């Protein structure tokens, strides 16, 4: 019997989700025994024409990581959607926009200005910026269009399932592959991870108070972190209350607060707003006996880069989506 065909593709990502597939270690042999990989740009030399030659729906499942930033990525994901029975958004960039989605705080022009002209390591006195077409005498070189706005995968094509994380841990990837191979999948649209918040599974949960009174908000490098105490109690922003569990509390067990890469639990439309509201209520900012405005302002001003902190992985999928372009 023919093995099911599987594709792996990457869009705007750092490559970490590709590494996570390699991190399956010897389990990757089970995967290659069970499926026929028809596309995997990071590891195998298949071409676009190979995918175009397949029938519609012939690929059983495409695992696509990364956000959609370029016209080329948009073309590829549309092609894979057409050729695939199932599409799984892998990792926080495909799922929510991820770190590349922070580019939505700027425009293409301001990003190019920074990356190709201003950064100290760049030597570009003529201010040359990437062009979509460049005549080189013997022909024309082309680059794909760079969009102003980063999109999540499901803002571009319909997505069947989501594998969260930056990157998703190997056990969740393997569970997803097994569920697909055995047809034991949940309802379409599901995130393939537990529908519980990090705080519910966190080993420090017992020390998390109902309300906290802290003198100031700190960044991890500013204090010696006590590994036995809830990070919030130590004045560190931990997005555990607003983040889905399933990563094995990787950061927390390494003595670092959760930064939110698994995204929100079901039903939460804006992870950043949920994080802000969870922390505001813990700090008593929503209590009847309100903190004096001056103290609130002082505390809030101590949060470095609040937008980047609360929307680190989820800006394109949030209600904000991007900074307004005037
Ligand atoms: S806020 Fe963070 S450290 Fe505290 S219980 Fe929740 S996940 Fe754990
Ligand atoms: S602890 Fe938070 S930031 Fe770290 S891997 Fe888990 S969900 Fe992601």
Tab-separated table of C-alpha atoms and ligand atoms in Angstrom:
chain	number	residue	atom	x	y	z
A	1	UNK	CA	0.000	0.000	0.000
A	2	UNK	CA	1.266	3.485	-0.859
A	3	UNK	CA	2.437	5.464	2.129
A	4	UNK	CA	0.700	8.798	2.876
A	5	UNK	CA	2.529	11.747	1.367
A	6	UNK	CA	3.734	14.429	3.766
A	7	UNK	CA	5.210	17.879	3.109
A	8	UNK	CA	7.164	20.163	5.426
A	9	UNK	CA	7.481	23.817	4.447
A	10	UNK	CA	8.837	26.959	6.109
A	11	UNK	CA	7.790	30.556	5.649
A	12	UNK	CA	8.983	33.520	7.780
A	13	UNK	CA	10.660	31.664	10.628
A	14	UNK	CA	14.009	31.255	12.326
A	15	UNK	CA	14.408	27.582	11.422
A	16	UNK	CA	13.725	26.418	14.989
A	17	UNK	CA	10.625	24.465	13.948
A	18	UNK	CA	12.742	22.580	11.392
A	19	UNK	CA	15.190	21.818	14.204
A	20	UNK	CA	12.291	20.526	16.295
A	21	UNK	CA	11.555	17.920	13.597
A	22	UNK	CA	15.211	16.856	13.700
A	23	UNK	CA	14.888	16.735	17.517
A	24	UNK	CA	12.559	13.759	17.059
A	25	UNK	CA	15.918	11.905	17.037
A	26	UNK	CA	15.485	8.200	16.273
A	27	UNK	CA	11.686	8.698	16.061
A	28	UNK	CA	12.311	10.440	12.750
A	29	UNK	CA	13.087	6.981	11.332
A	30	UNK	CA	9.601	5.829	12.363
A	31	UNK	CA	8.181	8.863	10.556
A	32	UNK	CA	10.148	8.212	7.353
A	33	UNK	CA	9.104	4.519	7.518
A	34	UNK	CA	5.441	5.461	7.790
A	35	UNK	CA	5.225	8.329	5.292
A	36	UNK	CA	6.578	9.445	1.958
A	37	UNK	CA	8.096	12.931	2.316
A	38	UNK	CA	7.428	14.899	-0.885
A	39	UNK	CA	8.742	18.313	0.176
A	40	UNK	CA	11.179	19.457	2.869
A	41	UNK	CA	13.297	22.378	1.642
A	42	UNK	CA	15.620	22.384	4.649
A	43	UNK	CA	16.645	18.756	4.114
A	44	UNK	CA	15.613	17.429	0.686
A	45	UNK	CA	15.963	18.808	-2.822
A	46	UNK	CA	12.398	18.805	-4.126
A	47	UNK	CA	11.344	21.622	-6.455
A	48	UNK	CA	8.120	23.570	-6.820
A	49	UNK	CA	7.388	21.757	-10.101
A	50	UNK	CA	7.457	18.418	-8.182
A	51	UNK	CA	4.655	19.670	-5.944
A	52	UNK	CA	2.769	21.238	-8.872
A	53	UNK	CA	2.803	17.842	-10.611
A	54	UNK	CA	0.879	16.212	-7.733
A	55	UNK	CA	-2.919	15.918	-7.884
A	56	UNK	CA	-5.063	18.170	-5.723
A	57	UNK	CA	-5.347	16.688	-2.229
A	58	UNK	CA	-2.646	14.083	-2.950
A	59	UNK	CA	-0.474	15.179	-0.016
A	60	UNK	CA	-2.068	13.732	3.128
A	61	UNK	CA	-0.739	16.509	5.344
A	62	UNK	CA	1.434	19.588	5.006
A	63	UNK	CA	3.206	20.831	8.113
A	64	UNK	CA	3.854	24.538	7.529
A	65	UNK	CA	5.875	26.666	9.932
A	66	UNK	CA	6.577	30.381	9.854
A	67	UNK	CA	4.426	33.440	9.305
A	68	UNK	CA	3.564	34.789	5.856
A	69	UNK	CA	5.640	37.855	5.000
A	70	UNK	CA	6.594	37.416	1.315
A	71	UNK	CA	4.580	36.956	-1.885
A	72	UNK	CA	6.599	33.769	-2.504
A	73	UNK	CA	5.456	32.314	0.827
A	74	UNK	CA	1.863	33.184	-0.019
A	75	UNK	CA	2.170	31.372	-3.370
A	76	UNK	CA	3.703	28.300	-1.742
A	77	UNK	CA	1.098	27.971	1.014
A	78	UNK	CA	-1.724	28.378	-1.512
A	79	UNK	CA	-0.148	25.616	-3.608
A	80	UNK	CA	0.245	23.344	-0.569
A	81	UNK	CA	-3.336	24.025	0.523
A	82	UNK	CA	-4.552	22.951	-2.920
A	83	UNK	CA	-2.436	19.782	-2.913
A	84	UNK	CA	-3.078	18.739	0.717
A	85	UNK	CA	-5.840	16.968	2.579
A	86	UNK	CA	-4.764	18.537	5.869
A	87	UNK	CA	-2.688	21.586	6.721
A	88	UNK	CA	-1.097	21.905	10.163
A	89	UNK	CA	0.276	25.287	11.278
A	90	UNK	CA	3.477	24.407	13.134
A	91	UNK	CA	4.949	26.726	15.737
A	92	UNK	CA	3.998	30.121	17.054
A	93	UNK	CA	4.900	32.031	13.862
A	94	UNK	CA	2.455	30.051	11.689
A	95	UNK	CA	-0.059	29.839	14.547
A	96	UNK	CA	-0.026	33.444	15.858
A	97	UNK	CA	2.558	35.411	13.862
A	98	UNK	CA	5.395	34.703	16.306
A	99	UNK	CA	8.573	36.739	16.618
A	100	UNK	CA	8.517	37.727	12.874
A	101	UNK	CA	5.073	39.191	13.610
A	102	UNK	CA	6.684	41.859	15.801
A	103	UNK	CA	7.578	43.455	12.454
A	104	UNK	CA	3.963	44.658	12.426
A	105	UNK	CA	5.046	47.404	14.812
A	106	UNK	CA	6.870	48.893	11.792
A	107	UNK	CA	6.437	49.192	8.023
A	108	UNK	CA	8.466	47.703	5.201
A	109	UNK	CA	10.235	51.056	4.714
A	110	UNK	CA	11.234	51.463	8.378
A	111	UNK	CA	12.363	47.818	8.580
A	112	UNK	CA	14.499	48.151	5.439
A	113	UNK	CA	15.937	51.432	6.689
A	114	UNK	CA	16.975	49.773	9.941
A	115	UNK	CA	18.206	46.454	8.533
A	116	UNK	CA	20.043	47.677	5.425
A	117	UNK	CA	21.205	51.144	6.403
A	118	UNK	CA	21.238	51.925	10.131
A	119	UNK	CA	22.565	48.856	11.931
A	120	UNK	CA	26.206	49.347	12.923
A	121	UNK	CA	27.356	46.148	11.208
A	122	UNK	CA	26.078	47.281	7.782
A	123	UNK	CA	28.317	49.145	5.322
A	124	UNK	CA	25.961	50.545	2.674
A	125	UNK	CA	26.975	54.153	1.829
A	126	UNK	CA	24.814	54.226	-1.306
A	127	UNK	CA	21.767	53.157	0.682
A	128	UNK	CA	20.918	50.296	-1.674
A	129	UNK	CA	17.749	48.492	-0.665
A	130	UNK	CA	16.452	45.121	-1.915
A	131	UNK	CA	14.640	45.517	-5.246
A	132	UNK	CA	11.977	43.212	-6.644
A	133	UNK	CA	13.674	43.406	-10.069
A	134	UNK	CA	17.313	44.098	-10.894
A	135	UNK	CA	18.658	44.216	-14.449
A	136	UNK	CA	22.103	42.589	-14.515
A	137	UNK	CA	22.748	43.007	-18.230
A	138	UNK	CA	22.390	39.334	-19.118
A	139	UNK	CA	18.967	39.116	-17.580
A	140	UNK	CA	16.810	40.148	-14.660
A	141	UNK	CA	17.147	39.016	-11.047
A	142	UNK	CA	13.954	38.990	-9.014
A	143	UNK	CA	13.088	38.935	-5.329
A	144	UNK	CA	9.625	38.220	-3.948
A	145	UNK	CA	7.463	41.136	-2.802
A	146	UNK	CA	8.021	41.939	0.881
A	147	UNK	CA	4.644	42.787	2.407
A	148	UNK	CA	4.127	45.573	4.926
A	149	UNK	CA	2.190	43.250	7.196
A	150	UNK	CA	3.081	39.811	8.557
A	151	UNK	CA	0.148	37.392	8.507
A	152	UNK	CA	-0.512	34.170	10.363
A	153	UNK	CA	-0.973	31.053	8.252
A	154	UNK	CA	-4.754	31.015	8.799
A	155	UNK	CA	-5.005	34.653	7.690
A	156	UNK	CA	-3.697	33.359	4.356
A	157	UNK	CA	-5.159	29.864	3.843
A	158	UNK	CA	-7.598	27.648	5.777
A	159	UNK	CA	-5.729	25.672	8.464
A	160	UNK	CA	-6.948	22.368	9.919
A	161	UNK	CA	-4.809	22.068	13.067
A	162	UNK	CA	-2.284	24.051	15.076
A	163	UNK	CA	0.858	22.806	16.805
A	164	UNK	CA	1.848	25.578	19.239
A	165	UNK	CA	5.244	26.557	20.608
A	166	UNK	CA	8.447	28.296	19.676
A	167	UNK	CA	9.267	25.664	18.647
A	168	UNK	CA	6.728	22.911	19.375
A	169	UNK	CA	8.333	20.226	21.547
A	170	UNK	CA	9.131	16.886	19.836
A	171	UNK	CA	6.571	14.915	21.903
A	172	UNK	CA	3.735	17.143	20.642
A	173	UNK	CA	4.986	16.807	17.056
A	174	UNK	CA	5.166	13.016	17.393
A	175	UNK	CA	1.694	12.866	19.000
A	176	UNK	CA	0.313	14.916	16.102
A	177	UNK	CA	1.946	12.674	13.492
A	178	UNK	CA	0.621	9.546	15.262
A	179	UNK	CA	-2.868	11.038	15.537
A	180	UNK	CA	-2.847	11.838	11.807
A	181	UNK	CA	-1.550	8.387	10.833
A	182	UNK	CA	-4.152	6.631	12.985
A	183	UNK	CA	-6.975	9.025	12.108
A	184	UNK	CA	-7.467	9.915	15.784
A	185	UNK	CA	-7.680	13.643	15.339
A	186	UNK	CA	-9.832	16.075	17.311
A	187	UNK	CA	-12.283	18.444	15.645
A	188	UNK	CA	-10.853	20.619	12.887
A	189	UNK	CA	-9.463	23.905	14.106
A	190	UNK	CA	-8.073	22.374	17.313
A	191	UNK	CA	-4.765	23.328	18.865
A	192	UNK	CA	-2.944	20.025	19.439
A	193	UNK	CA	-1.975	20.716	23.065
A	194	UNK	CA	-3.822	20.674	26.413
A	195	UNK	CA	-6.494	23.329	26.895
A	196	UNK	CA	-5.132	24.464	30.277
A	197	UNK	CA	-3.069	27.477	31.297
A	198	UNK	CA	0.616	27.162	32.246
A	199	UNK	CA	-0.222	28.196	35.818
A	200	UNK	CA	-2.400	25.055	36.143
A	201	UNK	CA	0.560	22.774	35.480
A	202	UNK	CA	3.380	24.977	36.801
A	203	UNK	CA	5.522	23.478	39.583
A	204	UNK	CA	5.556	26.917	41.265
A	205	UNK	CA	1.781	27.239	41.284
A	206	UNK	CA	1.463	26.549	45.029
A	207	UNK	CA	3.437	29.682	45.764
A	208	UNK	CA	1.317	31.881	43.481
A	209	UNK	CA	-0.737	34.208	45.655
A	210	UNK	CA	-4.282	35.434	44.984
A	211	UNK	CA	-3.060	39.007	45.123
A	212	UNK	CA	0.452	40.302	45.190
A	213	UNK	CA	1.939	43.474	46.372
A	214	UNK	CA	5.263	44.158	44.773
A	215	UNK	CA	7.519	47.138	45.037
A	216	UNK	CA	8.632	47.005	41.416
A	217	UNK	CA	8.703	45.090	38.176
A	218	UNK	CA	12.043	43.584	37.289
A	219	UNK	CA	13.641	41.938	34.277
A	220	UNK	CA	15.204	38.479	34.790
A	221	UNK	CA	18.788	39.733	34.600
A	222	UNK	CA	18.192	42.327	37.333
A	223	UNK	CA	17.653	39.897	40.217
A	224	UNK	CA	18.829	36.538	41.500
A	225	UNK	CA	15.735	34.488	40.706
A	226	UNK	CA	14.447	32.156	43.420
A	227	UNK	CA	13.596	28.873	41.621
A	228	UNK	CA	11.101	27.934	44.364
A	229	UNK	CA	8.820	30.988	44.056
A	230	UNK	CA	6.245	32.073	41.489
A	231	UNK	CA	7.978	34.616	39.252
A	232	UNK	CA	5.179	37.141	39.640
A	233	UNK	CA	5.826	37.176	43.369
A	234	UNK	CA	9.396	38.186	42.549
A	235	UNK	CA	8.256	41.093	40.384
A	236	UNK	CA	8.954	39.309	37.081
A	237	UNK	CA	6.370	39.334	34.295
A	238	UNK	CA	5.333	35.716	33.723
A	239	UNK	CA	2.695	35.109	31.045
A	240	UNK	CA	1.751	31.728	32.553
A	241	UNK	CA	-1.776	32.902	33.439
A	242	UNK	CA	-2.462	33.745	29.762
A	243	UNK	CA	-0.618	30.893	28.042
A	244	UNK	CA	-1.586	27.350	27.061
A	245	UNK	CA	0.320	24.505	28.700
A	246	UNK	CA	1.879	21.510	26.958
A	247	UNK	CA	5.502	22.582	26.651
A	248	UNK	CA	6.481	20.795	29.863
A	249	UNK	CA	7.024	24.232	31.478
A	250	UNK	CA	10.383	24.346	29.713
A	251	UNK	CA	11.304	27.909	30.593
A	252	UNK	CA	9.927	27.785	34.126
A	253	UNK	CA	11.951	24.654	34.927
A	254	UNK	CA	14.997	26.514	33.598
A	255	UNK	CA	14.220	29.348	36.071
A	256	UNK	CA	12.844	31.734	33.452
A	257	UNK	CA	9.319	33.183	33.342
A	258	UNK	CA	6.953	32.008	30.600
A	259	UNK	CA	6.986	34.407	27.641
A	260	UNK	CA	3.812	33.052	26.071
A	261	UNK	CA	4.948	31.077	23.024
A	262	UNK	CA	2.156	28.473	23.252
A	263	UNK	CA	-0.473	31.159	22.708
A	264	UNK	CA	-3.756	31.427	24.561
A	265	UNK	CA	-6.160	28.691	25.598
A	266	UNK	CA	-9.360	28.139	23.573
A	267	UNK	CA	-11.789	31.043	23.455
A	268	UNK	CA	-9.243	33.791	24.220
A	269	UNK	CA	-9.074	36.091	21.212
A	270	UNK	CA	-6.241	38.311	22.374
A	271	UNK	CA	-3.445	36.727	24.404
A	272	UNK	CA	-1.717	40.045	25.105
A	273	UNK	CA	-4.875	41.618	26.525
A	274	UNK	CA	-5.502	38.465	28.609
A	275	UNK	CA	-1.940	38.651	29.964
A	276	UNK	CA	-2.273	42.330	30.816
A	277	UNK	CA	-5.587	41.806	32.526
A	278	UNK	CA	-4.335	38.761	34.493
A	279	UNK	CA	-1.353	40.685	35.762
A	280	UNK	CA	-3.373	43.829	36.476
A	281	UNK	CA	-5.833	41.835	38.585
A	282	UNK	CA	-3.051	40.070	40.487
A	283	UNK	CA	-1.511	43.423	41.258
A	284	UNK	CA	-4.853	44.564	42.573
A	285	UNK	CA	-5.232	47.229	39.876
A	286	UNK	CA	-8.811	46.074	39.327
A	287	UNK	CA	-9.646	45.742	43.019
A	288	UNK	CA	-12.107	48.013	44.765
A	289	UNK	CA	-9.377	49.512	46.859
A	290	UNK	CA	-7.371	50.768	43.958
A	291	UNK	CA	-3.698	51.495	44.040
A	292	UNK	CA	-3.004	55.263	43.826
A	293	UNK	CA	-2.626	56.349	40.178
A	294	UNK	CA	0.922	57.481	40.758
A	295	UNK	CA	1.950	54.009	42.019
A	296	UNK	CA	0.210	52.372	39.056
A	297	UNK	CA	2.045	54.632	36.623
A	298	UNK	CA	5.336	53.890	38.357
A	299	UNK	CA	4.793	50.131	38.145
A	300	UNK	CA	3.650	50.215	34.517
A	301	UNK	CA	6.604	52.386	33.535
A	302	UNK	CA	8.897	49.649	34.818
A	303	UNK	CA	7.632	47.171	32.218
A	304	UNK	CA	10.220	47.403	29.473
A	305	UNK	CA	8.610	47.278	26.022
A	306	UNK	CA	5.051	46.447	27.188
A	307	UNK	CA	3.743	45.814	23.640
A	308	UNK	CA	6.652	43.494	22.868
A	309	UNK	CA	6.300	41.781	26.251
A	310	UNK	CA	2.582	41.007	26.047
A	311	UNK	CA	2.370	40.481	22.264
A	312	UNK	CA	5.795	38.882	21.774
A	313	UNK	CA	4.369	35.895	19.876
A	314	UNK	CA	0.850	36.959	18.986
A	315	UNK	CA	0.696	40.459	17.475
A	316	UNK	CA	-0.616	39.491	13.979
A	317	UNK	CA	-3.342	37.296	15.514
A	318	UNK	CA	-4.348	39.900	18.109
A	319	UNK	CA	-7.112	42.469	17.885
A	320	UNK	CA	-4.405	45.059	17.175
A	321	UNK	CA	-2.830	43.021	14.312
A	322	UNK	CA	-0.381	45.812	13.459
A	323	UNK	CA	0.564	49.399	14.090
A	324	UNK	CA	-1.681	51.741	12.111
A	325	UNK	CA	-0.163	52.826	8.807
A	326	UNK	CA	-1.152	56.436	8.208
B	1	LIG	S1	2.658	33.007	37.003
B	1	LIG	FE1	4.310	31.807	36.052
B	1	LIG	S2	5.616	31.127	37.775
B	1	LIG	FE2	3.644	31.795	38.643
B	1	LIG	S3	2.404	29.932	38.747
B	1	LIG	FE3	1.908	30.898	36.775
B	1	LIG	S4	3.304	29.955	35.309
B	1	LIG	FE4	4.097	29.496	37.361
B	2	LIG	S1	7.223	28.193	29.342
B	2	LIG	FE1	6.034	29.614	28.031
B	2	LIG	S2	7.567	30.598	26.662
B	2	LIG	FE2	8.541	28.764	27.591
B	2	LIG	S3	8.200	27.122	26.067
B	2	LIG	FE3	6.499	27.022	27.565
B	2	LIG	S4	4.849	28.287	26.647
B	2	LIG	FE4	6.750	28.800	25.571
